[in-house]
Coordinates of C-alpha atoms in Angstrom, one line a residue:
M25 CA -29.3 155.6 238.6
K26 CA -25.8 157.7 239.4
R27 CA -26.3 158.9 236.2
L28 CA -29.8 160.3 236.7
M29 CA -28.7 161.9 239.7
Y30 CA -25.6 163.9 238.0
V31 CA -27.8 164.7 235.3
L32 CA -30.8 166.0 238.3
L33 CA -28.1 168.0 240.1
F34 CA -26.5 169.3 236.8
V35 CA -29.9 170.5 236.3
L36 CA -30.5 172.2 239.8
L37 CA -27.0 173.9 239.8
T38 CA -28.0 175.3 236.0
G39 CA -31.5 176.7 237.6
V40 CA -30.1 178.1 240.9
S41 CA -27.4 179.7 238.3
Y42 CA -30.6 181.0 236.6
A43 CA -32.4 182.2 239.3
Q44 CA -29.5 184.1 240.9
Q45 CA -28.7 186.4 237.6
A46 CA -29.8 189.9 237.7
K47 CA -32.6 190.5 235.0
Y48 CA -32.8 194.1 237.0
V49 CA -29.4 196.1 238.1
F50 CA -29.6 199.3 239.6
Y51 CA -26.2 201.1 240.2
F52 CA -26.2 203.7 242.1
I53 CA -22.7 206.5 242.0
G54 CA -22.4 208.8 245.1
D55 CA -19.9 211.2 243.4
G56 CA -17.3 212.3 245.6
M57 CA -19.2 209.8 248.6
G58 CA -16.5 208.3 250.5
V59 CA -16.7 206.7 254.1
N60 CA -16.8 209.5 256.4
Q61 CA -19.7 210.9 253.9
V62 CA -21.7 208.5 254.7
N63 CA -20.9 208.2 258.3
G64 CA -20.9 211.3 258.7
T65 CA -24.6 211.2 257.3
E66 CA -25.7 208.0 259.6
M67 CA -24.1 210.1 262.8
Y68 CA -25.9 213.5 261.3
L69 CA -29.4 211.7 261.6
A70 CA -28.6 210.3 265.0
E71 CA -28.1 213.3 266.5
Q72 CA -31.4 215.2 265.1
E73 CA -32.9 212.2 267.3
G74 CA -30.9 213.7 270.2
R75 CA -28.9 210.2 270.4
I76 CA -25.4 209.9 270.2
G77 CA -24.2 207.0 267.2
V78 CA -25.7 206.0 263.9
K79 CA -29.1 206.1 262.5
P80 CA -28.9 204.1 259.3
L81 CA -29.1 204.8 255.7
L82 CA -31.4 202.7 253.6
F83 CA -28.1 201.5 251.6
T84 CA -25.8 200.7 254.7
T85 CA -28.1 197.9 256.0
F86 CA -27.6 195.8 252.6
P87 CA -25.9 192.9 253.8
V88 CA -22.6 192.7 251.4
G89 CA -20.6 196.2 252.6
T90 CA -17.4 196.6 251.7
V91 CA -14.9 199.5 250.1
A92 CA -12.6 200.1 246.6
T93 CA -9.8 201.8 245.8
T94 CA -10.0 205.0 243.1
F95 CA -6.4 205.6 241.6
S96 CA -6.9 206.3 237.8
A97 CA -3.3 205.4 235.3
T98 CA -1.8 208.8 235.8
N99 CA -2.6 209.3 239.5
S100 CA -3.7 207.9 242.7
V101 CA -5.8 211.2 243.0
T102 CA -8.6 210.2 240.3
D103 CA -11.0 212.5 238.8
S104 CA -14.5 211.9 238.4
S105 CA -14.0 211.1 234.2
A106 CA -11.1 208.3 234.7
A107 CA -13.4 207.1 237.9
G108 CA -16.3 206.8 236.0
T109 CA -14.5 205.2 233.1
A110 CA -13.1 202.6 235.4
L111 CA -17.0 202.3 237.0
A112 CA -18.2 202.1 233.4
T113 CA -15.6 199.8 231.6
G114 CA -13.6 197.8 234.4
A115 CA -10.6 200.0 233.3
K116 CA -8.1 202.1 234.3
T117 CA -7.2 205.6 232.6
Y118 CA -6.1 208.8 232.6
N119 CA -7.7 211.7 234.5
G120 CA -9.6 213.5 232.0
A121 CA -10.8 210.6 229.6
I122 CA -14.3 209.5 229.1
G123 CA -14.7 205.7 227.9
M124 CA -11.2 205.5 226.7
D125 CA -8.1 203.6 228.0
D126 CA -4.8 205.6 228.4
D127 CA -3.9 204.6 225.2
K128 CA -7.8 206.7 223.8
N129 CA -9.1 202.9 222.6
V130 CA -12.3 203.5 222.7
L131 CA -13.8 201.2 225.9
Q132 CA -16.4 198.9 225.6
T133 CA -19.3 199.9 229.0
V134 CA -21.4 197.6 231.1
A135 CA -24.4 199.7 229.8
E136 CA -23.2 198.8 226.0
K137 CA -23.1 195.5 227.6
A138 CA -26.0 195.4 228.9
K139 CA -27.9 197.1 225.9
K140 CA -26.4 194.3 223.5
S141 CA -27.1 191.4 225.4
G142 CA -30.9 192.7 225.6
K143 CA -31.4 194.6 228.1
K144 CA -33.7 198.7 228.5
V145 CA -30.4 201.0 229.9
G146 CA -31.0 204.2 232.0
V147 CA -28.5 206.8 232.3
T148 CA -29.3 209.2 235.1
T149 CA -28.0 211.8 237.6
S150 CA -28.9 215.5 239.4
V151 CA -26.1 217.2 237.1
S152 CA -26.2 217.6 233.4
V153 CA -26.9 214.4 231.3
D154 CA -22.8 215.1 229.6
H155 CA -21.1 215.6 232.8
A156 CA -18.4 212.9 233.9
T157 CA -19.6 210.5 235.1
P158 CA -23.1 209.7 233.1
A159 CA -20.5 210.3 230.4
A160 CA -18.6 207.7 231.2
F161 CA -21.3 205.0 230.1
Y162 CA -22.3 206.1 226.7
A163 CA -20.1 208.4 225.3
H164 CA -16.3 207.9 224.5
Q165 CA -14.3 211.3 223.8
P166 CA -10.6 211.8 225.0
N167 CA -11.4 214.8 227.0
R168 CA -14.1 215.4 229.5
S169 CA -14.9 219.1 228.2
M170 CA -15.9 218.1 225.2
Y171 CA -19.6 218.9 226.1
Y172 CA -21.0 219.1 222.7
E173 CA -19.4 215.6 221.3
I174 CA -20.4 213.6 224.1
A175 CA -24.2 214.9 223.8
L176 CA -23.8 213.8 220.1
D177 CA -22.6 209.9 221.8
L178 CA -25.7 210.0 223.2
P179 CA -28.1 209.0 220.4
K180 CA -24.8 206.6 219.4
A181 CA -25.4 204.4 222.1
G182 CA -29.5 204.0 221.2
F183 CA -30.2 203.8 225.3
D184 CA -33.8 203.8 226.3
F185 CA -34.0 206.6 228.8
Y186 CA -31.7 209.9 230.1
A187 CA -32.4 212.1 232.5
G188 CA -30.5 214.4 234.3
G189 CA -30.4 219.2 235.0
G190 CA -29.9 219.1 231.0
F191 CA -26.7 220.0 228.6
L192 CA -24.0 222.4 229.1
K193 CA -23.3 223.2 225.9
P194 CA -25.9 222.0 223.4
S195 CA -24.5 224.1 220.4
T196 CA -21.1 224.8 220.7
T197 CA -18.2 222.4 220.5
A198 CA -15.4 221.9 222.3
D199 CA -13.1 224.3 219.9
K200 CA -15.8 227.3 220.8
K201 CA -17.3 227.0 217.7
E202 CA -21.2 227.4 217.0
A203 CA -23.5 223.7 216.0
P204 CA -26.3 222.6 215.0
S205 CA -28.8 222.0 218.2
I206 CA -28.3 219.2 219.8
F207 CA -32.0 218.8 220.4
P208 CA -33.0 217.9 217.3
I209 CA -30.9 215.7 216.2
M210 CA -32.0 213.9 219.1
E211 CA -35.2 213.8 218.6
E212 CA -34.5 212.9 215.0
A213 CA -32.8 209.8 216.3
G214 CA -36.0 208.7 218.0
Y215 CA -35.5 210.5 221.1
T216 CA -38.5 212.0 223.3
I217 CA -37.1 215.1 225.2
A218 CA -39.6 215.5 228.4
R219 CA -38.9 219.1 229.7
G220 CA -40.0 218.7 233.7
L221 CA -41.7 215.5 235.4
D222 CA -45.2 216.6 234.1
E223 CA -44.4 217.1 230.7
Y224 CA -42.8 213.4 231.1
K225 CA -46.0 211.9 232.1
T226 CA -47.6 213.7 229.5
K227 CA -45.2 212.3 227.1
A228 CA -43.6 208.9 228.0
A229 CA -46.6 206.4 226.7
D230 CA -46.6 207.0 223.4
A231 CA -42.3 207.7 223.8
K232 CA -40.1 205.0 222.4
K233 CA -37.0 206.5 223.9
M234 CA -36.9 209.5 226.7
I235 CA -34.5 212.7 227.7
L236 CA -35.8 213.6 230.8
I237 CA -34.4 217.4 231.9
Q238 CA -35.5 219.9 233.7
K239 CA -38.2 222.6 233.0
E240 CA -37.6 225.5 230.1
G241 CA -35.8 227.9 232.1
A242 CA -34.1 226.0 234.9
V243 CA -30.3 225.7 235.2
P244 CA -29.0 222.9 232.9
S245 CA -25.7 222.1 234.8
C246 CA -27.9 220.5 237.7
L247 CA -30.7 219.9 240.2
P248 CA -31.3 222.1 243.2
Y249 CA -29.5 221.0 246.2
A250 CA -31.8 219.3 248.4
I251 CA -31.3 221.8 251.1
D252 CA -32.3 224.3 248.9
R253 CA -35.3 222.7 246.7
E254 CA -38.7 224.0 246.3
E255 CA -41.9 222.6 245.3
G256 CA -42.0 221.8 241.7
D257 CA -37.8 221.1 241.2
L258 CA -37.5 217.8 239.9
T259 CA -36.3 215.6 242.5
L260 CA -33.2 212.3 241.9
P261 CA -36.1 210.1 243.6
E262 CA -38.3 211.0 240.7
I263 CA -35.9 210.6 238.2
T264 CA -35.4 207.0 239.4
E265 CA -39.0 206.2 239.6
S266 CA -39.7 207.4 236.3
A267 CA -37.2 205.8 235.0
I268 CA -38.1 202.3 236.2
S269 CA -41.6 203.3 234.9
F270 CA -40.0 203.9 231.3
L271 CA -37.8 201.2 231.3
T272 CA -40.6 198.5 232.8
K273 CA -43.3 199.7 230.3
G274 CA -43.8 197.0 226.7
N275 CA -41.5 193.9 226.8
N276 CA -40.1 193.8 229.8
K277 CA -36.7 191.8 229.4
G278 CA -34.7 193.5 232.3
F279 CA -32.9 196.5 232.5
F280 CA -29.7 198.3 233.6
L281 CA -29.7 201.6 235.5
M282 CA -27.3 203.6 236.7
V283 CA -28.4 206.2 238.8
E284 CA -25.6 209.3 240.2
G285 CA -26.0 211.9 242.9
G286 CA -23.2 214.5 241.6
K287 CA -23.9 217.1 243.7
I288 CA -22.6 215.3 246.8
D289 CA -19.5 215.8 245.2
W290 CA -19.9 219.9 244.4
A291 CA -20.9 220.2 248.1
C292 CA -18.0 218.7 249.1
H293 CA -15.8 220.6 246.8
G294 CA -17.6 223.9 248.6
N295 CA -16.6 221.8 252.0
D296 CA -20.7 222.6 253.3
P297 CA -20.9 219.7 255.4
A298 CA -24.8 220.7 256.4
T299 CA -25.5 220.4 252.5
V300 CA -23.1 217.0 251.2
F301 CA -25.4 215.2 254.8
E302 CA -28.5 215.9 252.7
E303 CA -27.3 215.2 249.4
V304 CA -26.3 211.6 250.6
I305 CA -30.2 211.3 252.5
D306 CA -31.2 212.5 248.7
L307 CA -29.6 209.8 247.3
D308 CA -30.6 207.1 250.2
N309 CA -34.4 208.3 249.4
A310 CA -33.2 207.2 244.8
V311 CA -31.9 203.8 246.5
K312 CA -35.3 203.6 248.7
V313 CA -37.4 203.7 245.2
A314 CA -35.1 201.1 243.7
Y315 CA -35.4 199.0 246.8
E316 CA -39.3 199.0 246.2
F317 CA -39.0 197.8 242.7
Y318 CA -36.2 194.6 244.7
K319 CA -38.8 194.1 247.4
K320 CA -41.5 192.6 244.2
H321 CA -38.6 191.4 242.5
P322 CA -36.1 189.8 245.1
K323 CA -34.7 187.3 243.1
E324 CA -34.1 189.3 239.7
T325 CA -32.9 192.3 241.5
L326 CA -29.4 193.9 242.4
I327 CA -28.5 197.1 244.0
V328 CA -24.9 198.3 243.8
V329 CA -24.2 201.6 245.7
T330 CA -20.7 202.9 245.7
A331 CA -18.6 206.1 244.9
D332 CA -16.3 207.6 242.0
H333 CA -13.7 208.8 244.7
E334 CA -14.0 211.0 248.2
T335 CA -14.1 214.7 247.7
G336 CA -12.8 216.9 250.8
G337 CA -10.7 215.0 252.9
L338 CA -14.0 215.1 255.3
G339 CA -13.2 214.9 258.9
L340 CA -15.7 213.7 261.6
G341 CA -14.0 215.6 264.8
I342 CA -11.7 218.2 265.0
G343 CA -9.2 218.7 268.0
K344 CA -11.7 217.6 270.5
Y345 CA -13.0 214.4 271.1
E346 CA -16.7 215.9 270.0
L347 CA -18.5 216.3 267.2
H348 CA -21.5 218.6 267.1
L349 CA -23.8 217.8 264.1
K350 CA -27.0 218.4 265.3
S351 CA -25.8 222.1 264.9
L352 CA -25.9 222.3 261.1
L353 CA -29.8 221.7 261.4
N354 CA -29.8 225.6 261.8
Q355 CA -28.4 225.7 258.2
K356 CA -31.5 226.5 256.4
Q357 CA -29.3 226.8 252.7
S358 CA -26.7 225.5 250.8
Q359 CA -23.5 227.9 250.6
D360 CA -24.3 228.7 247.2
L361 CA -28.0 230.6 248.3
L362 CA -26.2 232.2 250.8
S363 CA -23.7 233.5 249.0
K364 CA -26.6 234.8 246.8
A365 CA -28.6 236.3 249.5
I366 CA -25.6 238.4 250.4
T367 CA -24.8 239.9 247.3
D368 CA -28.6 240.6 247.0
L369 CA -27.9 242.7 250.3
R370 CA -25.0 244.4 249.0
K371 CA -27.0 245.3 246.0
E372 CA -30.0 246.1 248.1
K373 CA -27.9 248.7 250.0
S374 CA -25.7 250.2 247.9
G375 CA -23.1 248.1 249.7
K376 CA -24.0 250.3 252.8
A377 CA -25.3 247.4 254.8
S378 CA -24.4 248.1 258.1
W379 CA -23.0 245.0 260.6
D380 CA -26.2 244.7 262.1
E381 CA -28.2 243.7 259.1
V382 CA -25.4 241.7 258.2
K383 CA -25.5 240.0 261.3
A384 CA -29.5 239.5 261.6
L385 CA -28.8 237.6 257.1
L386 CA -26.6 235.6 259.2
A387 CA -28.7 234.8 262.0
D388 CA -31.9 234.2 259.8
K389 CA -30.2 231.8 257.4
M390 CA -26.8 229.8 259.8
G391 CA -28.5 230.5 263.4
F392 CA -25.9 232.6 264.3
W393 CA -25.8 233.6 267.8
K394 CA -29.5 233.1 268.0
E395 CA -29.2 229.8 268.6
L396 CA -25.4 228.4 268.1
P397 CA -23.2 231.1 270.3
L398 CA -20.2 231.8 268.7
T399 CA -16.6 232.2 269.8
W400 CA -14.7 235.7 270.2
E401 CA -12.7 234.6 267.8
Q402 CA -15.1 232.7 264.8
E403 CA -16.8 236.6 265.2
K404 CA -13.8 238.3 264.3
M405 CA -13.6 235.9 261.5
L406 CA -17.2 237.5 260.4
R407 CA -16.4 240.6 261.1
D408 CA -13.3 241.0 259.4
E409 CA -14.3 239.7 256.4
Y410 CA -17.5 242.3 256.5
E411 CA -15.1 245.2 257.2
T412 CA -13.0 244.2 253.8
S413 CA -15.9 243.4 251.8
F414 CA -18.5 245.7 253.1
V415 CA -16.8 248.7 254.0
K416 CA -13.9 249.0 252.2
N417 CA -15.3 247.2 249.6
K418 CA -12.8 244.8 248.7
I419 CA -14.7 241.6 247.1
V420 CA -12.9 238.3 246.5
F421 CA -14.4 235.4 245.6
E422 CA -13.8 232.6 247.1
E423 CA -13.5 230.1 244.2
S424 CA -14.2 225.7 244.4
L425 CA -14.3 223.5 241.1
Y426 CA -18.4 224.6 241.0
A427 CA -18.6 227.7 242.8
K428 CA -17.7 231.4 243.0
T429 CA -18.9 232.2 247.0
E430 CA -19.3 235.4 248.3
P431 CA -16.0 235.9 251.2
L432 CA -18.5 236.6 253.8
A433 CA -20.4 233.7 252.9
A434 CA -17.0 231.8 252.6
A435 CA -16.4 232.5 256.0
A436 CA -20.2 231.7 257.4
K437 CA -19.0 228.2 256.5
K438 CA -15.9 227.6 258.0
V439 CA -17.9 228.7 261.3
M440 CA -19.9 226.3 260.3
S441 CA -17.7 223.9 260.0
Q442 CA -16.1 224.2 263.5
I443 CA -19.0 224.3 265.2
A444 CA -19.7 221.0 263.8
M445 CA -16.5 219.7 264.9
V446 CA -16.3 218.7 260.9
G447 CA -12.8 219.0 259.7
W448 CA -11.6 219.5 255.7
T449 CA -8.6 218.6 254.1
S450 CA -9.1 219.8 250.4
S451 CA -12.0 221.5 248.1
S452 CA -10.7 218.5 245.8
H453 CA -10.4 214.8 245.4
T454 CA -8.6 212.7 247.8
A455 CA -7.2 208.6 247.3
G456 CA -9.4 207.9 250.4
Y457 CA -11.6 204.5 250.0
V458 CA -15.1 204.8 249.0
P459 CA -18.4 202.3 250.4
V460 CA -19.9 199.3 248.3
F461 CA -23.0 198.4 249.2
A462 CA -25.2 195.8 247.6
I463 CA -28.1 193.4 248.0
G464 CA -30.4 190.9 245.7
A465 CA -29.3 188.7 242.7
G466 CA -25.3 188.5 242.4
S467 CA -24.6 190.1 245.5
G468 CA -22.1 187.8 247.0
L469 CA -20.0 188.5 244.1
F470 CA -19.2 191.7 245.9
V471 CA -17.8 190.3 249.2
G472 CA -14.1 191.3 250.0
K473 CA -12.2 195.0 249.7
M474 CA -11.7 196.0 245.5
D475 CA -10.6 197.8 243.3
N476 CA -13.2 200.0 241.5
T477 CA -12.7 198.4 238.5
E478 CA -13.9 195.4 239.6
I479 CA -17.7 196.5 240.5
P480 CA -18.6 196.5 236.4
K481 CA -16.8 193.0 235.7
R482 CA -19.0 191.7 238.8
I483 CA -22.0 193.5 237.8
A484 CA -22.2 191.6 234.4
K485 CA -21.4 188.6 236.4
A486 CA -24.2 189.2 238.1
A487 CA -26.4 189.8 235.7
G488 CA -24.6 187.3 233.1
Y489 CA -23.9 189.6 230.1
K490 CA -22.3 187.8 227.2
K491 CA -18.6 187.5 228.2
E492 CA -16.3 189.2 225.2
K493 CA -12.3 189.6 224.6
G494 CA -10.8 191.9 223.0
S495 CA -12.9 194.4 220.4
D496 CA -16.4 193.8 219.9
N497 CA -17.8 194.4 216.2
R498 CA -17.4 198.5 216.3
N499 CA -14.0 198.3 217.9
R500 CA -14.7 198.9 221.2
V501 CA -12.4 197.0 223.6
S502 CA -13.9 195.2 226.2
K503 CA -12.6 194.8 229.6
L504 CA -15.9 193.4 231.3

């Protein structure tokens, strides 16, 4: 009788363990999304409703929430490639590395491990498919700037679904030599390339493997910012929905899907708070798509939301004990498009635009004077920049990692941050904690403060991917 009870207990525990394995894994990464980017977005949403406090994003309501450290092997402040490699492989590496350790050994990624375990795999982003974070899941190169070589690694990985803005260097090698276009190479490897959502819907049914990018003629580096989006633009929620439909068609043995909100980081590099918060909301909208899937398969689905690092040193409050985030609603465009509007005005007026004409543009695009009163100092900052760049014609563009900004647009952005009482310590990355949220099968593994290298290891454990030590049969070192 006792022996029978032990057998029954073993069967019960085995069944519970199996039931808790994540057949479907969603891995969301908000590039540059530190704790304050999340908290600030929730306060921004609450202020829109006329109240103080927070309006929770969906992913912050998940039952598990904690923080992670992000340092790289070579510096307390990581870059996106080292952080992406840590989140993909469970190993620290030097800043600049893609899928390699600090000795340049090839590392096995959790996506490769999922594929080896029989799962379908998707890697998606709102920036280019060959950018640092998505690349860290499928490529193995010593430098993140080797975009052509990274793209050539894509068909070698053999994953089922890729999506993003496009490819940065489709026919130019790292040493700036012309090379065969990556697109025929990918097609020869069995990939169907869909340019735009309509083309994807037409081609998806017959495609064995898919690469979804923007329509012909769109800028390949990224999708438009959420704040700048126009009808017909490809969006991160649409990419997420397309990935789910593609990865679940046919023989459904489960999937692993990485989704990156890459332009949170870009807006933080530019110290553009309204654009940052709208990008975080956009990532949350992609999470909502995954959550709808989770509700249909709650015992088999794991959703993890985290970030690779914090960008900008975002501070919520400067000087006074106040925040005025609702004022950001008056900003109609990202600083990139504001900069373009100022350049267009300069060309239209042959460099002779009047101060009143410039004020009218800033009133329309940013709400200055019309909705947002300016202090004498703030108006002087704008007027002085107008005098320098329009009257004296001394135009020095402000440069951040992903943008060159008209000096007057850069000044307007600073004024908007002052009005909202938002501070910035940097135009680059910082060593701040990043959030980690989880729900579903195996989410209990994500309790407690952790290092970013722990996240893919715990995902692999939750999903039951086979444990390997040392190197696999393709000489990939496994840290998972």
